mmCIF file with all atom_site columns, C-alpha atoms in Angstrom:
data_model
loop_
_atom_site.group_PDB
_atom_site.id
_atom_site.type_symbol
_atom_site.label_atom_id
_atom_site.label_alt_id
_atom_site.label_comp_id
_atom_site.label_asym_id
_atom_site.label_entity_id
_atom_site.label_seq_id
_atom_site.pdbx_PDB_ins_code
_atom_site.Cartn_x
_atom_site.Cartn_y
_atom_site.Cartn_z
_atom_site.occupancy
_atom_site.B_iso_or_equiv
_atom_site.pdbx_formal_charge
_atom_site.auth_seq_id
_atom_site.auth_comp_id
_atom_site.auth_asym_id
_atom_site.auth_atom_id
_atom_site.pdbx_PDB_model_num
ATOM 1   C CA . MET D 1 1   ? 36.118  33.686  -19.321 1.00 52.00 ? 72  MET D CA 1
ATOM 2   C CA . ARG D 1 2   ? 36.125  29.865  -19.793 1.00 54.00 ? 73  ARG D CA 1
ATOM 3   C CA . ILE D 1 3   ? 34.829  27.342  -17.507 1.00 53.00 ? 74  ILE D CA 1
ATOM 4   C CA . GLN D 1 4   ? 37.355  24.399  -16.801 1.00 54.00 ? 75  GLN D CA 1
ATOM 5   C CA . GLY D 1 5   ? 34.942  21.249  -17.773 1.00 52.00 ? 76  GLY D CA 1
ATOM 6   C CA . GLN D 1 6   ? 33.525  22.950  -20.560 1.00 55.00 ? 77  GLN D CA 1
ATOM 7   C CA . GLY D 1 7   ? 36.447  22.803  -23.011 1.00 61.00 ? 78  GLY D CA 1
ATOM 8   C CA . ARG D 1 8   ? 37.074  19.011  -22.299 1.00 63.00 ? 79  ARG D CA 1
ATOM 9   C CA . SER D 1 9   ? 33.518  18.093  -23.358 1.00 65.00 ? 80  SER D CA 1
ATOM 10  C CA . THR D 1 10  ? 33.596  20.002  -26.301 1.00 70.00 ? 81  THR D CA 1
ATOM 11  C CA . MET D 1 11  ? 36.848  18.472  -27.281 1.00 68.00 ? 82  MET D CA 1
ATOM 12  C CA . PHE D 1 12  ? 35.866  14.698  -26.494 1.00 70.00 ? 83  PHE D CA 1
ATOM 13  C CA . SER D 1 13  ? 32.755  15.669  -28.596 1.00 71.00 ? 84  SER D CA 1
ATOM 14  C CA . ARG D 1 14  ? 34.813  16.774  -31.701 1.00 74.00 ? 85  ARG D CA 1
ATOM 15  C CA . ILE D 1 15  ? 37.088  13.686  -31.448 1.00 78.00 ? 86  ILE D CA 1
ATOM 16  C CA . PHE D 1 16  ? 34.163  11.177  -31.056 1.00 71.00 ? 87  PHE D CA 1
ATOM 17  C CA . LEU D 1 17  ? 32.338  12.979  -34.035 1.00 67.00 ? 88  LEU D CA 1
ATOM 18  C CA . THR D 1 18  ? 35.506  12.571  -36.204 1.00 73.00 ? 89  THR D CA 1
ATOM 19  C CA . CYS D 1 19  ? 36.130  9.071   -35.155 1.00 61.00 ? 90  CYS D CA 1
ATOM 20  C CA . PHE D 1 20  ? 32.420  8.128   -35.906 1.00 66.00 ? 91  PHE D CA 1
ATOM 21  C CA . LEU D 1 21  ? 32.634  9.831   -39.153 1.00 64.00 ? 92  LEU D CA 1
ATOM 22  C CA . LEU D 1 22  ? 35.753  8.014   -40.291 1.00 62.00 ? 93  LEU D CA 1
ATOM 23  C CA . PHE D 1 23  ? 34.386  4.924   -39.311 1.00 62.00 ? 94  PHE D CA 1
ATOM 24  C CA . PHE D 1 24  ? 31.206  5.273   -40.948 1.00 61.00 ? 95  PHE D CA 1
ATOM 25  C CA . VAL D 1 25  ? 32.902  6.441   -44.090 1.00 58.00 ? 96  VAL D CA 1
ATOM 26  C CA . SER D 1 26  ? 34.989  3.585   -44.296 1.00 57.00 ? 97  SER D CA 1
ATOM 27  C CA . SER D 1 27  ? 32.329  0.953   -43.415 1.00 57.00 ? 98  SER D CA 1
ATOM 28  C CA . LEU D 1 28  ? 30.490  2.153   -46.674 1.00 56.00 ? 99  LEU D CA 1
ATOM 29  C CA . SER D 1 29  ? 32.734  0.534   -49.019 1.00 51.00 ? 100 SER D CA 1
ATOM 30  C CA . PHE D 1 30  ? 33.020  -2.653  -46.758 1.00 51.00 ? 101 PHE D CA 1
ATOM 31  C CA . GLY D 1 31  ? 31.379  -5.597  -48.390 1.00 50.00 ? 102 GLY D CA 1
ATOM 32  C CA . GLN D 1 32  ? 31.059  -3.955  -51.854 1.00 49.00 ? 103 GLN D CA 1
ATOM 33  C CA . PRO D 1 33  ? 32.004  -5.916  -54.727 1.00 53.00 ? 104 PRO D CA 1
ATOM 34  C CA . THR D 1 34  ? 35.221  -5.047  -56.441 1.00 50.00 ? 105 THR D CA 1
ATOM 35  C CA . LEU D 1 35  ? 36.595  -5.798  -59.885 1.00 49.00 ? 106 LEU D CA 1
ATOM 36  C CA . ASN D 1 36  ? 38.731  -8.812  -59.815 1.00 51.00 ? 107 ASN D CA 1
ATOM 37  C CA . ALA D 1 37  ? 42.106  -8.075  -61.356 1.00 47.00 ? 108 ALA D CA 1
ATOM 38  C CA . ALA D 1 38  ? 42.881  -11.824 -62.052 1.00 48.00 ? 109 ALA D CA 1
ATOM 39  C CA . ALA D 1 39  ? 39.880  -11.726 -64.396 1.00 50.00 ? 110 ALA D CA 1
ATOM 40  C CA . GLY D 1 40  ? 41.950  -9.807  -67.179 1.00 51.00 ? 111 GLY D CA 1
ATOM 41  C CA . SER D 1 41  ? 41.095  -6.548  -69.326 1.00 51.00 ? 112 SER D CA 1
ATOM 42  C CA . ASN D 1 42  ? 37.931  -8.007  -71.182 1.00 53.00 ? 113 ASN D CA 1
ATOM 43  C CA . THR D 1 43  ? 34.993  -6.199  -69.246 1.00 52.00 ? 114 THR D CA 1
ATOM 44  C CA . ALA D 1 44  ? 32.597  -7.381  -72.051 1.00 53.00 ? 115 ALA D CA 1
ATOM 45  C CA . SER D 1 45  ? 32.382  -10.833 -71.198 1.00 51.00 ? 116 SER D CA 1
ATOM 46  C CA . ALA D 1 46  ? 32.109  -9.981  -67.292 1.00 53.00 ? 117 ALA D CA 1
ATOM 47  C CA . ALA D 1 47  ? 29.158  -7.557  -67.926 1.00 54.00 ? 118 ALA D CA 1
ATOM 48  C CA . GLU D 1 48  ? 27.379  -10.434 -69.918 1.00 58.00 ? 119 GLU D CA 1
ATOM 49  C CA . PRO D 1 49  ? 25.985  -13.230 -67.918 1.00 57.00 ? 120 PRO D CA 1
ATOM 50  C CA . ASP D 1 50  ? 26.827  -16.950 -68.758 1.00 57.00 ? 121 ASP D CA 1
ATOM 51  C CA . LYS D 1 51  ? 23.788  -17.992 -70.735 1.00 58.00 ? 122 LYS D CA 1
ATOM 52  C CA . ALA D 1 52  ? 24.850  -21.713 -71.297 1.00 59.00 ? 123 ALA D CA 1
ATOM 53  C CA . GLY D 1 53  ? 25.279  -22.376 -67.438 1.00 59.00 ? 124 GLY D CA 1
ATOM 54  C CA . THR D 1 54  ? 22.090  -20.942 -66.139 1.00 60.00 ? 125 THR D CA 1
ATOM 55  C CA . PRO D 1 55  ? 18.702  -22.364 -66.619 1.00 59.00 ? 126 PRO D CA 1
ATOM 56  C CA . ASP D 1 56  ? 15.977  -20.428 -67.964 1.00 61.00 ? 127 ASP D CA 1
ATOM 57  C CA . THR D 1 57  ? 14.032  -19.326 -65.154 1.00 58.00 ? 128 THR D CA 1
ATOM 58  C CA . SER D 1 58  ? 11.801  -16.842 -67.384 1.00 61.00 ? 129 SER D CA 1
ATOM 59  C CA . SER D 1 59  ? 9.426   -19.920 -68.221 1.00 68.00 ? 130 SER D CA 1
ATOM 60  C CA . ARG D 1 60  ? 8.545   -20.816 -64.870 1.00 77.00 ? 131 ARG D CA 1
ATOM 61  C CA . LYS D 1 61  ? 5.589   -19.121 -63.262 1.00 82.00 ? 132 LYS D CA 1
ATOM 62  C CA . GLY D 1 62  ? 6.138   -16.763 -60.278 1.00 86.00 ? 133 GLY D CA 1
ATOM 63  C CA . TRP D 1 63  ? 9.946   -16.737 -60.774 1.00 90.00 ? 134 TRP D CA 1
ATOM 64  C CA . ARG D 1 64  ? 10.056  -13.192 -59.395 1.00 87.00 ? 135 ARG D CA 1
ATOM 65  C CA . ASP D 1 65  ? 7.739   -13.542 -56.330 1.00 88.00 ? 136 ASP D CA 1
ATOM 66  C CA . THR D 1 66  ? 9.002   -12.127 -53.486 1.00 85.00 ? 137 THR D CA 1
ATOM 67  C CA . SER D 1 67  ? 6.207   -12.144 -51.361 1.00 86.00 ? 138 SER D CA 1
ATOM 68  C CA . ASN D 1 68  ? 8.243   -14.147 -48.820 1.00 88.00 ? 139 ASN D CA 1
ATOM 69  C CA . TYR D 1 69  ? 10.958  -12.053 -48.324 1.00 89.00 ? 140 TYR D CA 1
ATOM 70  C CA . PRO D 1 70  ? 11.114  -10.830 -44.648 1.00 90.00 ? 141 PRO D CA 1
ATOM 71  C CA . PHE D 1 71  ? 11.506  -7.277  -45.755 1.00 88.00 ? 142 PHE D CA 1
ATOM 72  C CA . PRO D 1 72  ? 10.176  -5.291  -48.906 1.00 88.00 ? 143 PRO D CA 1
ATOM 73  C CA . ALA D 1 73  ? 12.658  -4.126  -51.731 1.00 90.00 ? 144 ALA D CA 1
ATOM 74  C CA . LEU D 1 74  ? 14.452  -0.995  -51.097 1.00 92.00 ? 145 LEU D CA 1
ATOM 75  C CA . ALA D 1 75  ? 12.520  0.452   -54.117 1.00 92.00 ? 146 ALA D CA 1
ATOM 76  C CA . ASP D 1 76  ? 9.090   -0.522  -52.601 1.00 90.00 ? 147 ASP D CA 1
ATOM 77  C CA . THR D 1 77  ? 10.309  1.361   -49.324 1.00 92.00 ? 148 THR D CA 1
ATOM 78  C CA . VAL D 1 78  ? 11.175  4.399   -51.076 1.00 94.00 ? 149 VAL D CA 1
ATOM 79  C CA . ALA D 1 79  ? 8.290   4.670   -53.311 1.00 93.00 ? 150 ALA D CA 1
ATOM 80  C CA . ALA D 1 80  ? 6.046   4.290   -50.044 1.00 93.00 ? 151 ALA D CA 1
ATOM 81  C CA . VAL D 1 81  ? 7.947   7.004   -48.069 1.00 94.00 ? 152 VAL D CA 1
ATOM 82  C CA . GLN D 1 82  ? 7.871   9.408   -50.904 1.00 95.00 ? 153 GLN D CA 1
ATOM 83  C CA . ASN D 1 83  ? 4.134   8.865   -51.749 1.00 95.00 ? 154 ASN D CA 1
ATOM 84  C CA . MET D 1 84  ? 3.546   9.565   -47.799 1.00 95.00 ? 155 MET D CA 1
ATOM 85  C CA . VAL D 1 85  ? 5.382   12.926  -47.947 1.00 95.00 ? 156 VAL D CA 1
ATOM 86  C CA . GLN D 1 86  ? 3.363   13.809  -50.944 1.00 96.00 ? 157 GLN D CA 1
ATOM 87  C CA . ALA D 1 87  ? 0.180   12.719  -49.534 1.00 96.00 ? 158 ALA D CA 1
ATOM 88  C CA . THR D 1 88  ? 0.996   14.869  -46.366 1.00 95.00 ? 159 THR D CA 1
ATOM 89  C CA . ALA D 1 89  ? 1.684   17.828  -48.241 1.00 96.00 ? 160 ALA D CA 1
ATOM 90  C CA . LEU D 1 90  ? -1.791  17.221  -50.197 1.00 96.00 ? 161 LEU D CA 1
ATOM 91  C CA . SER D 1 91  ? -3.715  16.915  -46.890 1.00 96.00 ? 162 SER D CA 1
ATOM 92  C CA . ASN D 1 92  ? -2.508  20.279  -45.950 1.00 96.00 ? 163 ASN D CA 1
ATOM 93  C CA . TYR D 1 93  ? -3.183  21.594  -49.331 1.00 96.00 ? 164 TYR D CA 1
ATOM 94  C CA . CYS D 1 94  ? -6.987  20.096  -48.826 1.00 96.00 ? 165 CYS D CA 1
ATOM 95  C CA . ALA D 1 95  ? -7.201  21.707  -45.687 1.00 96.00 ? 166 ALA D CA 1
ATOM 96  C CA . ASN D 1 96  ? -6.108  24.917  -46.527 1.00 96.00 ? 167 ASN D CA 1
ATOM 97  C CA . LYS D 1 97  ? -9.072  26.944  -47.509 1.00 95.00 ? 168 LYS D CA 1
ATOM 98  C CA . LYS D 1 98  ? -7.406  29.841  -48.918 1.00 96.00 ? 169 LYS D CA 1
ATOM 99  C CA . LEU D 1 99  ? -5.962  27.727  -51.856 1.00 96.00 ? 170 LEU D CA 1
ATOM 100 C CA . PRO D 1 100 ? -8.077  27.647  -55.168 1.00 96.00 ? 171 PRO D CA 1
ATOM 101 C CA . ASP D 1 101 ? -10.018 24.505  -55.932 1.00 96.00 ? 172 ASP D CA 1
ATOM 102 C CA . ASP D 1 102 ? -8.310  24.240  -58.997 1.00 97.00 ? 173 ASP D CA 1
ATOM 103 C CA . PHE D 1 103 ? -4.798  24.456  -57.564 1.00 96.00 ? 174 PHE D CA 1
ATOM 104 C CA . VAL D 1 104 ? -5.728  21.408  -55.104 1.00 96.00 ? 175 VAL D CA 1
ATOM 105 C CA . ARG D 1 105 ? -7.335  19.255  -58.058 1.00 96.00 ? 176 ARG D CA 1
ATOM 106 C CA . GLY D 1 106 ? -4.443  19.740  -60.113 1.00 97.00 ? 177 GLY D CA 1
ATOM 107 C CA . ARG D 1 107 ? -2.189  18.576  -57.509 1.00 97.00 ? 178 ARG D CA 1
ATOM 108 C CA . LEU D 1 108 ? -4.335  15.593  -56.543 1.00 97.00 ? 179 LEU D CA 1
ATOM 109 C CA . ALA D 1 109 ? -4.247  14.699  -60.413 1.00 96.00 ? 180 ALA D CA 1
ATOM 110 C CA . LEU D 1 110 ? -0.449  14.736  -60.619 1.00 97.00 ? 181 LEU D CA 1
ATOM 111 C CA . PHE D 1 111 ? -0.453  12.582  -57.506 1.00 96.00 ? 182 PHE D CA 1
ATOM 112 C CA . SER D 1 112 ? -2.742  10.218  -59.150 1.00 96.00 ? 183 SER D CA 1
ATOM 113 C CA . ARG D 1 113 ? -0.705  9.931   -62.224 1.00 96.00 ? 184 ARG D CA 1
ATOM 114 C CA . ILE D 1 114 ? 2.415   8.959   -59.724 1.00 94.00 ? 185 ILE D CA 1
ATOM 115 C CA . THR D 1 115 ? 0.121   6.199   -57.847 1.00 94.00 ? 186 THR D CA 1
ATOM 116 C CA . GLY D 1 116 ? -2.077  4.909   -60.468 1.00 94.00 ? 187 GLY D CA 1
ATOM 117 C CA . ARG D 1 117 ? -5.173  5.452   -58.722 1.00 94.00 ? 188 ARG D CA 1
ATOM 118 C CA . GLU D 1 118 ? -7.807  8.295   -58.406 1.00 96.00 ? 189 GLU D CA 1
ATOM 119 C CA . GLU D 1 119 ? -6.936  10.600  -55.520 1.00 95.00 ? 190 GLU D CA 1
ATOM 120 C CA . ASP D 1 120 ? -9.159  12.933  -53.609 1.00 94.00 ? 191 ASP D CA 1
ATOM 121 C CA . CYS D 1 121 ? -8.803  14.731  -50.142 1.00 95.00 ? 192 CYS D CA 1
ATOM 122 C CA . GLN D 1 122 ? -9.753  11.301  -48.502 1.00 95.00 ? 193 GLN D CA 1
ATOM 123 C CA . SER D 1 123 ? -7.799  8.858   -50.258 1.00 94.00 ? 194 SER D CA 1
ATOM 124 C CA . VAL D 1 124 ? -4.660  10.834  -49.151 1.00 94.00 ? 195 VAL D CA 1
ATOM 125 C CA . LEU D 1 125 ? -5.422  9.907   -45.790 1.00 93.00 ? 196 LEU D CA 1
ATOM 126 C CA . ASP D 1 126 ? -4.700  6.178   -46.566 1.00 93.00 ? 197 ASP D CA 1
ATOM 127 C CA . TYR D 1 127 ? -1.103  7.041   -46.986 1.00 91.00 ? 198 TYR D CA 1
ATOM 128 C CA . MET D 1 128 ? -0.546  8.156   -43.527 1.00 86.00 ? 199 MET D CA 1
ATOM 129 C CA . ARG D 1 129 ? -1.971  5.285   -41.780 1.00 83.00 ? 200 ARG D CA 1
#
């Protein structure tokens, strides 16, 4: 036996979800650069920048300084989140007295290679703040 109002809400949620997914997928390609058909078939010249028209910025100091950007670069954010997740797992390893010390030290050594600094059970807490 079916309740009368239950079918309508389920149908509405399915329609809403379908429309939302279609809108989301179509918006992924919105604003993405496309290949210009008028540029011709010479893709080698499109891949190489025009070196004569651009000034040499590599000779100036700080030409890649991004400290004034309002948001960090995506790669920095992804690396910070991945380090935080790894540090959370390592803090659980450090707290679990059933795990052998060699195992925990080995995992901390691997994490040290990723972060570039010496990691221990106390330094792992820095990533979770």
